[in-house]
Every structure is written in C-alpha cells, then in structure tokens.
Short mmCIF file of N, CA, C and O in Angstrom, two decimals:
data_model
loop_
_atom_site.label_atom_id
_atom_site.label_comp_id
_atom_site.label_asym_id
_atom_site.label_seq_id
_atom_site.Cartn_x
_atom_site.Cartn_y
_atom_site.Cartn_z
N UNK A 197 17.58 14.92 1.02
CA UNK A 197 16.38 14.17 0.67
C UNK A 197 15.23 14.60 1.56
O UNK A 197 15.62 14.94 2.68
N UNK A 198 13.87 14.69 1.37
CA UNK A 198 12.74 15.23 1.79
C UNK A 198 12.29 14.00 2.23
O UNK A 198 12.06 13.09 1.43
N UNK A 199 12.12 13.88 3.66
CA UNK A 199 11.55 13.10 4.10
C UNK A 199 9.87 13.03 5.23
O UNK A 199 9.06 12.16 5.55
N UNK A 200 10.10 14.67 5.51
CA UNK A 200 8.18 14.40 5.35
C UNK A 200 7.41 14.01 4.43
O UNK A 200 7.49 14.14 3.20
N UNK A 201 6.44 13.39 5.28
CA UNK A 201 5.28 12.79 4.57
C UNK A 201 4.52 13.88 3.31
O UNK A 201 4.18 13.62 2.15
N UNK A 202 4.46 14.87 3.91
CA UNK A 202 3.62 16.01 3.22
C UNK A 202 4.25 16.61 1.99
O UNK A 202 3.83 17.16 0.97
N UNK A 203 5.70 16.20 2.62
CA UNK A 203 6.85 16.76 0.81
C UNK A 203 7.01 16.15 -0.14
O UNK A 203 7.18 16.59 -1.27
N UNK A 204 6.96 14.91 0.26
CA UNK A 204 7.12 13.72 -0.31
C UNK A 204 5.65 13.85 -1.72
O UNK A 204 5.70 14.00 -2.94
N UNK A 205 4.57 13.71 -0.80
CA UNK A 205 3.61 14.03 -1.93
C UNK A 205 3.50 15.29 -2.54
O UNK A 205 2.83 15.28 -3.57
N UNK A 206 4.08 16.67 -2.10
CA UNK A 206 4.28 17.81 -2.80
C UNK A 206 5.21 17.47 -3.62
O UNK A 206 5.05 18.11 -4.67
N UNK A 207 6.40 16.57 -3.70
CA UNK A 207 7.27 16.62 -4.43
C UNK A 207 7.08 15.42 -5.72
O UNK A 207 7.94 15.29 -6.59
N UNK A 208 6.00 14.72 -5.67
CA UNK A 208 5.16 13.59 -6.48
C UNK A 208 4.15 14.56 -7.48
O UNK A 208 4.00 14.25 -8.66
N UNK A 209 3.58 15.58 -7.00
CA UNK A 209 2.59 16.37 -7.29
C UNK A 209 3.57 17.44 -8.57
O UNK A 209 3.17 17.74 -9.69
N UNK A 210 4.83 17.82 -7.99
CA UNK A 210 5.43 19.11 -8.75
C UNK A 210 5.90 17.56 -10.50
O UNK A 210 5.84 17.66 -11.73
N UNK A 211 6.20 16.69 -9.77
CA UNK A 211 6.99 16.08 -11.01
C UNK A 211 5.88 15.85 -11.82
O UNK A 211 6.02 16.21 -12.99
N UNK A 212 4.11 15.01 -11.29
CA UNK A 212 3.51 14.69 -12.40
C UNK A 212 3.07 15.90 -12.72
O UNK A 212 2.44 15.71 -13.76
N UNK A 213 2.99 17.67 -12.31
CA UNK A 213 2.71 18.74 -12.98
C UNK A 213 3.62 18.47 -14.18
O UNK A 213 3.15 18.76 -15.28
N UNK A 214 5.03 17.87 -14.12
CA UNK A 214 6.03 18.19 -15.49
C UNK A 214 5.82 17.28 -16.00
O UNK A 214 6.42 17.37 -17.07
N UNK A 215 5.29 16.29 -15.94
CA UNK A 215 5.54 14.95 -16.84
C UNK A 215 6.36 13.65 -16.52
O UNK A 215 6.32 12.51 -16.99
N UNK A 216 7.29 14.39 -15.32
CA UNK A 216 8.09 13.74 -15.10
C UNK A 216 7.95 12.38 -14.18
O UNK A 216 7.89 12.41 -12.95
N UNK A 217 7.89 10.69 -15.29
CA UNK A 217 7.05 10.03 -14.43
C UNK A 217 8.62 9.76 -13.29
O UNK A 217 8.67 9.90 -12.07
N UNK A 218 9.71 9.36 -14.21
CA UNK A 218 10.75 9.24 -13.03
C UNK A 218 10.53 9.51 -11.62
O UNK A 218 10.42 8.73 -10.67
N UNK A 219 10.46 11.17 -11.70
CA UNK A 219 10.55 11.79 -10.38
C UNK A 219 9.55 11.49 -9.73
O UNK A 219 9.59 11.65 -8.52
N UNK A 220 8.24 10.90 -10.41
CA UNK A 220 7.25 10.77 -9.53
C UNK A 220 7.54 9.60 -9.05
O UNK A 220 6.72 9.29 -8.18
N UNK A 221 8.30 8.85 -9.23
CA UNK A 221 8.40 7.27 -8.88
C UNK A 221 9.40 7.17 -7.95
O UNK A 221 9.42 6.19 -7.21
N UNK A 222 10.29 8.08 -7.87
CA UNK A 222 11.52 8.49 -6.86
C UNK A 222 11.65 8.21 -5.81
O UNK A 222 12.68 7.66 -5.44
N UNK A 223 10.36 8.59 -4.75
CA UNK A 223 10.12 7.98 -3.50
C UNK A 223 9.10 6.93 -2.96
O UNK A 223 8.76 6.86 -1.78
N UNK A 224 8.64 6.14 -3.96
CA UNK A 224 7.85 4.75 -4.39
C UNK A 224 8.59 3.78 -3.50
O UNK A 224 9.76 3.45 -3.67
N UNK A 225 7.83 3.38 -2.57
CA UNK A 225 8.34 2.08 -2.33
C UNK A 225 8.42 0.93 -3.04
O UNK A 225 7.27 0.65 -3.38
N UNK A 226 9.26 0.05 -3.47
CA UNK A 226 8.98 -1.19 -4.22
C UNK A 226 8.19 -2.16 -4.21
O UNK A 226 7.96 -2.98 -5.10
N UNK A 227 7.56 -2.00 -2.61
CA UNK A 227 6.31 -2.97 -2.44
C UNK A 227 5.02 -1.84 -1.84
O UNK A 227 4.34 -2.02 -0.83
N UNK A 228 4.96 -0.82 -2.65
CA UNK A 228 3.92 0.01 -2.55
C UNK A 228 2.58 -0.65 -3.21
O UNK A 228 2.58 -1.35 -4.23
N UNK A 229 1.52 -0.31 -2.50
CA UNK A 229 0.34 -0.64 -3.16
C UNK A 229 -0.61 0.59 -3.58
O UNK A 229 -1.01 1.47 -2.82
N UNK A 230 -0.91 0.42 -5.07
CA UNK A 230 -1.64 1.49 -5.79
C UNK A 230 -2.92 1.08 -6.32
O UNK A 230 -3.02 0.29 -7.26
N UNK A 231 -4.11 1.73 -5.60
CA UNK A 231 -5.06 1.65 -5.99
C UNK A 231 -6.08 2.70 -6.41
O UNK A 231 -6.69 3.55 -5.76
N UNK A 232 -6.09 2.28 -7.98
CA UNK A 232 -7.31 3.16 -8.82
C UNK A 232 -8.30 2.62 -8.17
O UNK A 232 -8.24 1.48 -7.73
N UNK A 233 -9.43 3.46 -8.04
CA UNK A 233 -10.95 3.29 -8.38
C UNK A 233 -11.60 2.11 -8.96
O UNK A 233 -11.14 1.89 -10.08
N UNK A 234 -12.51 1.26 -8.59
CA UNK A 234 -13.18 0.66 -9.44
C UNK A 234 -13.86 1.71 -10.07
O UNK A 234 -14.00 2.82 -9.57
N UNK A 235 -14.39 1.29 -11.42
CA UNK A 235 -14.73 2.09 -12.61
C UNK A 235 -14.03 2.84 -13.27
O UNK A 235 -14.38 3.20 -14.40
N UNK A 236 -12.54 3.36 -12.54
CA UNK A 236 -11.77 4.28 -13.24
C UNK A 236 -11.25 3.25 -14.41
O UNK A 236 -11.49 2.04 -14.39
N UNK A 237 -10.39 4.01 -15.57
CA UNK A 237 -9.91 3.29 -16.56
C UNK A 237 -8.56 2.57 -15.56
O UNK A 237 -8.74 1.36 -15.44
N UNK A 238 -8.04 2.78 -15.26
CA UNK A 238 -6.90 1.78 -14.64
C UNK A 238 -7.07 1.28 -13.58
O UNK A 238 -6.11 0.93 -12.89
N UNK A 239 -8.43 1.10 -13.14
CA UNK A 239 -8.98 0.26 -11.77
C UNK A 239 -8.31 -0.86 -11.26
O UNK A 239 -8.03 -1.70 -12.12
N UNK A 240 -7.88 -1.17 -9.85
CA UNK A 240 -7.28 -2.02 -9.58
C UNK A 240 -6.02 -1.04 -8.58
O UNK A 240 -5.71 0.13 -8.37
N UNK A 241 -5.63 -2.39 -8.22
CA UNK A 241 -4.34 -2.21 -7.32
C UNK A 241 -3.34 -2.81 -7.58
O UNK A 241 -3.22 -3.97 -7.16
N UNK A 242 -2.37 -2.24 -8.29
CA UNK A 242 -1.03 -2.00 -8.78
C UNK A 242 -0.10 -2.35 -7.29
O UNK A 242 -0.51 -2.03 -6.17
N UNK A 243 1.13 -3.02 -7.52
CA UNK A 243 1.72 -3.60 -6.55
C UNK A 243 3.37 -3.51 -7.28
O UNK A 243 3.86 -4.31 -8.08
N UNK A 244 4.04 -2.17 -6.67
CA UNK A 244 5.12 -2.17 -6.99
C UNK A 244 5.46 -0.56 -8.01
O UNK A 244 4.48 -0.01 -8.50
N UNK A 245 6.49 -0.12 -8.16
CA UNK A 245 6.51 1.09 -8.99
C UNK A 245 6.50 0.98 -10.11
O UNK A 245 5.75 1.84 -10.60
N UNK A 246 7.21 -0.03 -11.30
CA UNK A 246 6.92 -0.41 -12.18
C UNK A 246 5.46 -0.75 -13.15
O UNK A 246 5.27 -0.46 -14.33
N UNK A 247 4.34 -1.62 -11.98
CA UNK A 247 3.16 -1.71 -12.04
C UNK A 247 2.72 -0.62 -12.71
O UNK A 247 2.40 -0.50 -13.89
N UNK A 248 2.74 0.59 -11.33
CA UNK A 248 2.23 1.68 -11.95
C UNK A 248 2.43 2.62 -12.70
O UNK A 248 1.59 3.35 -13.22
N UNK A 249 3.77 2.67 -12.81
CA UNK A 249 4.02 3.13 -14.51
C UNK A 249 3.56 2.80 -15.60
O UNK A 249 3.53 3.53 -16.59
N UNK A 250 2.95 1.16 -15.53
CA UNK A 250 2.89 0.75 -16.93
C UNK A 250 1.18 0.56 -17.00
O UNK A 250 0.48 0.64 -18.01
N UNK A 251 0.70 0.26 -15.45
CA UNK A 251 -0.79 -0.29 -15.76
C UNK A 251 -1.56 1.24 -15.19
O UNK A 251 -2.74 1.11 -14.86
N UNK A 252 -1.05 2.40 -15.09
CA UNK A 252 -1.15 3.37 -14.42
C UNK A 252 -1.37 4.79 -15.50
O UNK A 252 -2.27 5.21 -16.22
N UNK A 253 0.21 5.27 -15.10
CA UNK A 253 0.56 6.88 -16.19
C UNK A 253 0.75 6.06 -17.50
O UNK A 253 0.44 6.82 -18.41
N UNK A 254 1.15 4.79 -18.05
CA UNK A 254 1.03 4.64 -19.64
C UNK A 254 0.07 4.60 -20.19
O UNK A 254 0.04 4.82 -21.41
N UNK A 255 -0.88 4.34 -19.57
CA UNK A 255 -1.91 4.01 -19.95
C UNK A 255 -2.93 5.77 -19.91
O UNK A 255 -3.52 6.12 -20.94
N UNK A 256 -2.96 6.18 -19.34
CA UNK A 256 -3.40 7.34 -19.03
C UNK A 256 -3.02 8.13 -19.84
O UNK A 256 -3.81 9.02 -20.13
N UNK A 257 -1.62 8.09 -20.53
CA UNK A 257 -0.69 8.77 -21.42
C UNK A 257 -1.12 8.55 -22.60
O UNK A 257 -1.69 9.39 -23.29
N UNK A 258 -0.80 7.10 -22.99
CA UNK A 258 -1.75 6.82 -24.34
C UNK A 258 -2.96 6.95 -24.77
O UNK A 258 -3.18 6.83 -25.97
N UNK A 259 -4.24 7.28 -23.63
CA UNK A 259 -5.61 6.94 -24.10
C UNK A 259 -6.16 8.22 -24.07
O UNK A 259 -7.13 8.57 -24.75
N UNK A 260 -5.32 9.23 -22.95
CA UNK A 260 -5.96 10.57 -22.55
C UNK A 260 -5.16 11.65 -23.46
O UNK A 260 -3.93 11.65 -23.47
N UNK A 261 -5.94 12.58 -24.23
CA UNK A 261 -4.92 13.98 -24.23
C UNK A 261 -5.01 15.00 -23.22
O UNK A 261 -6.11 15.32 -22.77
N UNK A 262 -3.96 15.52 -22.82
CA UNK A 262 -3.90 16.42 -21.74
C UNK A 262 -4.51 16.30 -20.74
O UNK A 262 -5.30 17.12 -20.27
N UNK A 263 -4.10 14.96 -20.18
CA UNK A 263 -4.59 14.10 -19.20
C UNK A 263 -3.86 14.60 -18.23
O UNK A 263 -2.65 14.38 -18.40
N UNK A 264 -4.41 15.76 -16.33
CA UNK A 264 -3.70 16.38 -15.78
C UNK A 264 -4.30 16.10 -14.73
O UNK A 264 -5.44 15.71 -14.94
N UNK A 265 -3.91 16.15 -13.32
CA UNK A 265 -4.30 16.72 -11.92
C UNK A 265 -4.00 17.58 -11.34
O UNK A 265 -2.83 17.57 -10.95
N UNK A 266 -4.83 18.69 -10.98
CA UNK A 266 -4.98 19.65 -10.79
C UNK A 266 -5.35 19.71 -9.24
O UNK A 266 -6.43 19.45 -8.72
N UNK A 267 -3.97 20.20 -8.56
CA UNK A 267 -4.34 19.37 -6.88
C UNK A 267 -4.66 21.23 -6.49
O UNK A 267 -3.97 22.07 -7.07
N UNK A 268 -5.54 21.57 -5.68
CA UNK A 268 -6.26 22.11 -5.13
C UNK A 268 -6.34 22.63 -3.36
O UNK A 268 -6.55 23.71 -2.80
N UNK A 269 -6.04 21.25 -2.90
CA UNK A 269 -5.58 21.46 -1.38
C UNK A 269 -4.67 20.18 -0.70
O UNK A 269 -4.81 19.07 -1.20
N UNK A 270 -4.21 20.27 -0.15
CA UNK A 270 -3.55 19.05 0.35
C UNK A 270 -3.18 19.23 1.85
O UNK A 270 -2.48 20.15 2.29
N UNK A 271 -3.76 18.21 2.60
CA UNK A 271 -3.93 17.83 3.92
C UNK A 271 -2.97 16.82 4.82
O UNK A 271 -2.95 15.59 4.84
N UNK A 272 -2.19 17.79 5.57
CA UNK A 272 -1.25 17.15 6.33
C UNK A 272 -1.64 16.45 7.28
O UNK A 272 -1.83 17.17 8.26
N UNK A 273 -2.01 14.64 7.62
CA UNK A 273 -2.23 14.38 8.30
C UNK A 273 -1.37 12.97 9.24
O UNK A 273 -1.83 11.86 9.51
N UNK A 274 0.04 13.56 9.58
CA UNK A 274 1.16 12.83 9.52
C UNK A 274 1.48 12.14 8.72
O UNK A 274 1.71 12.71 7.66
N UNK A 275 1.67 10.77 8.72
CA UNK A 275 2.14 9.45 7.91
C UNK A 275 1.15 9.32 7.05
O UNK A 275 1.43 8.48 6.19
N UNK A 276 -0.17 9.94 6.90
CA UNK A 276 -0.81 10.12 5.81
C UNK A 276 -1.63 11.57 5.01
O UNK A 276 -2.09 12.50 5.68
N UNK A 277 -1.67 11.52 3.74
CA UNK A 277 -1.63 12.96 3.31
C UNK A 277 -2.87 12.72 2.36
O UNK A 277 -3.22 11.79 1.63
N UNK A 278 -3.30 13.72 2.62
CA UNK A 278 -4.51 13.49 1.47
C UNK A 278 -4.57 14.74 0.26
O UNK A 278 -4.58 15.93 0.56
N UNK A 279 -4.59 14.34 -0.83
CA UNK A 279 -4.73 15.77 -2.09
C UNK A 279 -5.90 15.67 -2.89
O UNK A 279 -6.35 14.59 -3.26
N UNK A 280 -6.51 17.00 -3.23
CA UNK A 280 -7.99 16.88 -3.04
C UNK A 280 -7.91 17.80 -4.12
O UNK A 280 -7.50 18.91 -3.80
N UNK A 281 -8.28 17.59 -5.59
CA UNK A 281 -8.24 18.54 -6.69
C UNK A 281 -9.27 17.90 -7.75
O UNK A 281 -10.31 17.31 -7.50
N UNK A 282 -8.73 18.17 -8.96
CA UNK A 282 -9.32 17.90 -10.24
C UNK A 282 -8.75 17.10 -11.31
O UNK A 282 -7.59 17.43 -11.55
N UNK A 283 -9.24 16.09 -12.08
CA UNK A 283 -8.59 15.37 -12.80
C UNK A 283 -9.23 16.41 -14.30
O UNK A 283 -10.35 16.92 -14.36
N UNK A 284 -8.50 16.46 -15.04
CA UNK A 284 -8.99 17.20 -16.69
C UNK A 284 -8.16 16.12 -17.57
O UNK A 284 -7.16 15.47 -17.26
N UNK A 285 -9.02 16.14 -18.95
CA UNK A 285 -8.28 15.51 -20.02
C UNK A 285 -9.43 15.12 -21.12
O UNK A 285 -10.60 15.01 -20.76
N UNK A 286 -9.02 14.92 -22.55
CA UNK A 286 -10.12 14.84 -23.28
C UNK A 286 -9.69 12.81 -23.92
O UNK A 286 -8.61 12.32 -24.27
N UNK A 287 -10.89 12.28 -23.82
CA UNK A 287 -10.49 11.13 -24.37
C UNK A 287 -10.14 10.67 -25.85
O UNK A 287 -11.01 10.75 -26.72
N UNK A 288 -8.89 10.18 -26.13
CA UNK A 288 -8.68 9.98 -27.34
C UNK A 288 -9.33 9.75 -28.47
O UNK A 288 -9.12 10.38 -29.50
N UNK A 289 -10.61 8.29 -28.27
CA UNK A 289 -11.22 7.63 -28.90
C UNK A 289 -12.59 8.15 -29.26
O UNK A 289 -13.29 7.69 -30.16
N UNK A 290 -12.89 9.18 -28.44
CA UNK A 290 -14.05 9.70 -28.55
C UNK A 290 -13.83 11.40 -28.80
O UNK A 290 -14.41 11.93 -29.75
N UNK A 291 -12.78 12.37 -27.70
CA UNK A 291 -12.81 13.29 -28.82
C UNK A 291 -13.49 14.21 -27.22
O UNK A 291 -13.34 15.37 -26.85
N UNK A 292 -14.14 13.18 -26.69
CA UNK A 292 -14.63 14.00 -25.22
C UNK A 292 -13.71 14.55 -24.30
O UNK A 292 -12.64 13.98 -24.09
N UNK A 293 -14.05 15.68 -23.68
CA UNK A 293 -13.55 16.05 -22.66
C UNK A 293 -14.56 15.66 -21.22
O UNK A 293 -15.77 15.44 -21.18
N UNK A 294 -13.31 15.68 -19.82
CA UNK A 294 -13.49 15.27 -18.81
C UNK A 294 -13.06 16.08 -18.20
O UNK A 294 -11.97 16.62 -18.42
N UNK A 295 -14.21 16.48 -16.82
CA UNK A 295 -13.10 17.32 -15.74
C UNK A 295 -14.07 16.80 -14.23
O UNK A 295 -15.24 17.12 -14.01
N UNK A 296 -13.04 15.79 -13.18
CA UNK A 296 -13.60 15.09 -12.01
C UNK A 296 -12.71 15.53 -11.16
O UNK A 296 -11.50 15.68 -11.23
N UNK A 297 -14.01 15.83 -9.85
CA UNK A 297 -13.01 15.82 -9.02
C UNK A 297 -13.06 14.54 -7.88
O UNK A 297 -13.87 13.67 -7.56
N UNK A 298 -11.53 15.02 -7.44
CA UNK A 298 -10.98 13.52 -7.22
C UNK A 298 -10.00 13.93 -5.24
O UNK A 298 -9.61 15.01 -4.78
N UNK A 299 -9.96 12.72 -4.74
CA UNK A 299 -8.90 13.07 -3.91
C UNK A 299 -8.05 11.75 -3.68
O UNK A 299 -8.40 10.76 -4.32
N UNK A 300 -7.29 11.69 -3.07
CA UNK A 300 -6.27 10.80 -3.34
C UNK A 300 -5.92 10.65 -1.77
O UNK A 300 -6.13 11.67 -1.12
N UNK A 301 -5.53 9.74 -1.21
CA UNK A 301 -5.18 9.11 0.14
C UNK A 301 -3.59 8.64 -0.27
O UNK A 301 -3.36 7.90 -1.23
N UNK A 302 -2.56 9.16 0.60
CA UNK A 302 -1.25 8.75 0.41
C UNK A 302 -1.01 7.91 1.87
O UNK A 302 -1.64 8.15 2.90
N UNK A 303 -0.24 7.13 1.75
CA UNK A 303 0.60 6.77 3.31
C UNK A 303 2.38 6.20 2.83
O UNK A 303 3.03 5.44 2.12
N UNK A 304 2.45 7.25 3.86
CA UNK A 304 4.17 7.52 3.81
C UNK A 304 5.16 6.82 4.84
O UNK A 304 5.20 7.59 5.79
N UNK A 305 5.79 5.97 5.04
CA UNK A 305 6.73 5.44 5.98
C UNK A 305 7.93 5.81 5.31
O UNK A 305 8.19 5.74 4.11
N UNK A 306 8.78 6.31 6.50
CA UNK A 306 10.16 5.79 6.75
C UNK A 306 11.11 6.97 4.89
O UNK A 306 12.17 6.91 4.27
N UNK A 307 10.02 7.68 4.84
CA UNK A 307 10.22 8.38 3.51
C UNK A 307 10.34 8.03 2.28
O UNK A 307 11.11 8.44 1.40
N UNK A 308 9.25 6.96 2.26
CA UNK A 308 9.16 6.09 0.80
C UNK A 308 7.40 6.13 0.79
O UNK A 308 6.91 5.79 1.87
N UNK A 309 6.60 6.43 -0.09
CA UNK A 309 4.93 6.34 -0.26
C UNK A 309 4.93 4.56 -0.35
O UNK A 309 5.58 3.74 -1.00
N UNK A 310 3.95 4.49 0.55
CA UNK A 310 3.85 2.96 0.72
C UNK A 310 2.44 2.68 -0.22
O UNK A 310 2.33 1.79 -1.06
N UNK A 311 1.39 3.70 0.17
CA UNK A 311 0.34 3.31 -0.57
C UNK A 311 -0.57 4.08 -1.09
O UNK A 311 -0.53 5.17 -0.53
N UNK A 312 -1.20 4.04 -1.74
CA UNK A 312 -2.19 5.26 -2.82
C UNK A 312 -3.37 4.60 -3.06
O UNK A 312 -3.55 3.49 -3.56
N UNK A 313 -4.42 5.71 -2.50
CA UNK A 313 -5.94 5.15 -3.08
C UNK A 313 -6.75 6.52 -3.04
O UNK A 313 -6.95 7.41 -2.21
N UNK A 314 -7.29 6.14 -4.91
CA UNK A 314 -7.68 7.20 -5.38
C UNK A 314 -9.34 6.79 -5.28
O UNK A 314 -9.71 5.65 -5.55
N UNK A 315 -10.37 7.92 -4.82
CA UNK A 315 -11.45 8.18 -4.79
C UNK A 315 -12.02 9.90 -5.98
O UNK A 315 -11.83 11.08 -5.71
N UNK A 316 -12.67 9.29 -7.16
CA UNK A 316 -13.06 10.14 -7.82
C UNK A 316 -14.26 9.63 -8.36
O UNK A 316 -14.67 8.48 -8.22
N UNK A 317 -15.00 10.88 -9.21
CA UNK A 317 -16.19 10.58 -10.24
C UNK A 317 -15.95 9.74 -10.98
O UNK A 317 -15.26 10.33 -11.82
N UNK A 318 -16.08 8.31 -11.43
CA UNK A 318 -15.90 7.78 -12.07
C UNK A 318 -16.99 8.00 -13.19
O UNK A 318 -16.62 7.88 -14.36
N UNK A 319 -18.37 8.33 -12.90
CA UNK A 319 -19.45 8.36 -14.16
C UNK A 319 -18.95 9.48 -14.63
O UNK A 319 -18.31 9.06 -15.60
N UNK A 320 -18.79 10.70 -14.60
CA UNK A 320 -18.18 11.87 -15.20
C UNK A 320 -16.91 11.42 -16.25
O UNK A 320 -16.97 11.84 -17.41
N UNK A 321 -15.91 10.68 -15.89
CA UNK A 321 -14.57 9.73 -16.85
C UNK A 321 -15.19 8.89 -17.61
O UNK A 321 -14.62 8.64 -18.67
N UNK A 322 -16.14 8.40 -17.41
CA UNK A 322 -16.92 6.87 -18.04
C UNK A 322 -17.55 8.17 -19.11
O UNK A 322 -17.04 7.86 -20.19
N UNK A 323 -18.08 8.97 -19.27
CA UNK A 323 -19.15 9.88 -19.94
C UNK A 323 -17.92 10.06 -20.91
O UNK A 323 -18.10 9.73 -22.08
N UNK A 324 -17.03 10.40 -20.65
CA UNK A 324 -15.93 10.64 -21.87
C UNK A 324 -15.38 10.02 -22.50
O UNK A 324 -14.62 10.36 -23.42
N UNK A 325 -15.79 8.39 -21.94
CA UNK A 325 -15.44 7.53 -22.74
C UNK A 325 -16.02 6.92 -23.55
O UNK A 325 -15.56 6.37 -24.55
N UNK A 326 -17.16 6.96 -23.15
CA UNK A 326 -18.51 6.15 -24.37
C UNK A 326 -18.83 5.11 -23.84
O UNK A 326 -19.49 4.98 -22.81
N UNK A 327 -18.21 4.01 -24.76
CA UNK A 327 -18.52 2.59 -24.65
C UNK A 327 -17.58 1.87 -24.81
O UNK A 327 -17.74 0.67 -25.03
N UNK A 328 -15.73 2.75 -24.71
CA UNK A 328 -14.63 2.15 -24.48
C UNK A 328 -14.40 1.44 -23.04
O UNK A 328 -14.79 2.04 -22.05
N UNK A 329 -13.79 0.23 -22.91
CA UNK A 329 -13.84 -0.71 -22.09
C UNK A 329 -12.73 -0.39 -21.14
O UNK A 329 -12.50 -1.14 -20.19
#
C-alpha cells in the first residue's frame, strides 16, 4: 500500500485519468472533507466518500461530456500536496466547451486523504453553462 502523501494523490490522479471512481475513493477517509468552489457546479463541502461520489464525479459525469483533469504539476509539500492543471469538458445542456485552470489542495494523514479544496475559474465553467443553475 502507498502511503506517501504525494502517491496517494498520484495514485487518485492515475484512477480519475481512467474513470475509475472506485480507485479514486480507495484512500478517502470516511470523514474526509471535500470542498468544491463556490460557483463551481458542485460547490460546497462534501463530508465523507460517498458524498463525493454522488454530489461530486456523478454529477460531473452526467452534466459534463468529456469532463477531464488534466494535472500539469504537482507539489510535494509533506502531509499536503497540491496539483495544479486544467479542467476540459463540453457542457451537456448547452453544447459549450470549457477549459479552466484549476489547482487543488490535498491533506493526507496516516495514508488516507483527509481533505480536498479545489480553487479554479469558475466564470470560464459558468460561460459553458449559460443560465443552467
């Protein structure tokens, strides 16, 4: 089992490259806290792995096509890691494409991700969405 901090999110990063939400949820703590962006479409802080499967990647899954992150660099900074790339995807309802960049704040204990907070363009995602809520 991979228990640096820094693998841990390399190894979160290789599964949502495949789709694979399982594996991304693998080393989730159960009382992890996940927080989107205000303004992003799944804004808020998600509390738990389940949460973010459902108020998170389902949602992202259903509304986005080829809805991807495209990580770029990633910063070892012990018990916390930061990944610093690109979000792409075209919105369902409208037909728009999106491409933001974004970075993401991890913190890792004990070899479980305790918490996630994402900082991106939100007006660039909002532009692809229209006037969907």
């Amino acid at each position: 089992m991979t228990t640096q901090p820094i693998d841990i999110v390399r190894a979160h990063y290789a599964a949502s490259a495949q789709g694979n939400v399982q594996e991304m949820m693998a080393n989730v703590s159960p009382q992890v806290r996940w927080t989107e962006m205000a303004g992003f479409p799944c804004a808020g802080t998600w509390v738990g792995p389940q949460a973010v499967a459902e108020n998170v990647f389902a949602v992202l899954g259903r509304d986005w096509i080829g809805y991807r992150f495209e990580l770029q660099t990633l910063i070892d900074a012990g018990d916390q890691v930061i990944g610093v790339g690109t979000y792409h995807g075209t919105f369902r309802a409208t037909g728009k494409a999106m491409q933001a960049r974004v970075a993401h704040v991890w913190k890792v204990q004990d070899g479980q991700i305790m918490a996630f907070e994402q900082f991106t363009d939100t007006l660039l995602v909002r532009q692809a969405m229209g006037n969907a809520p």
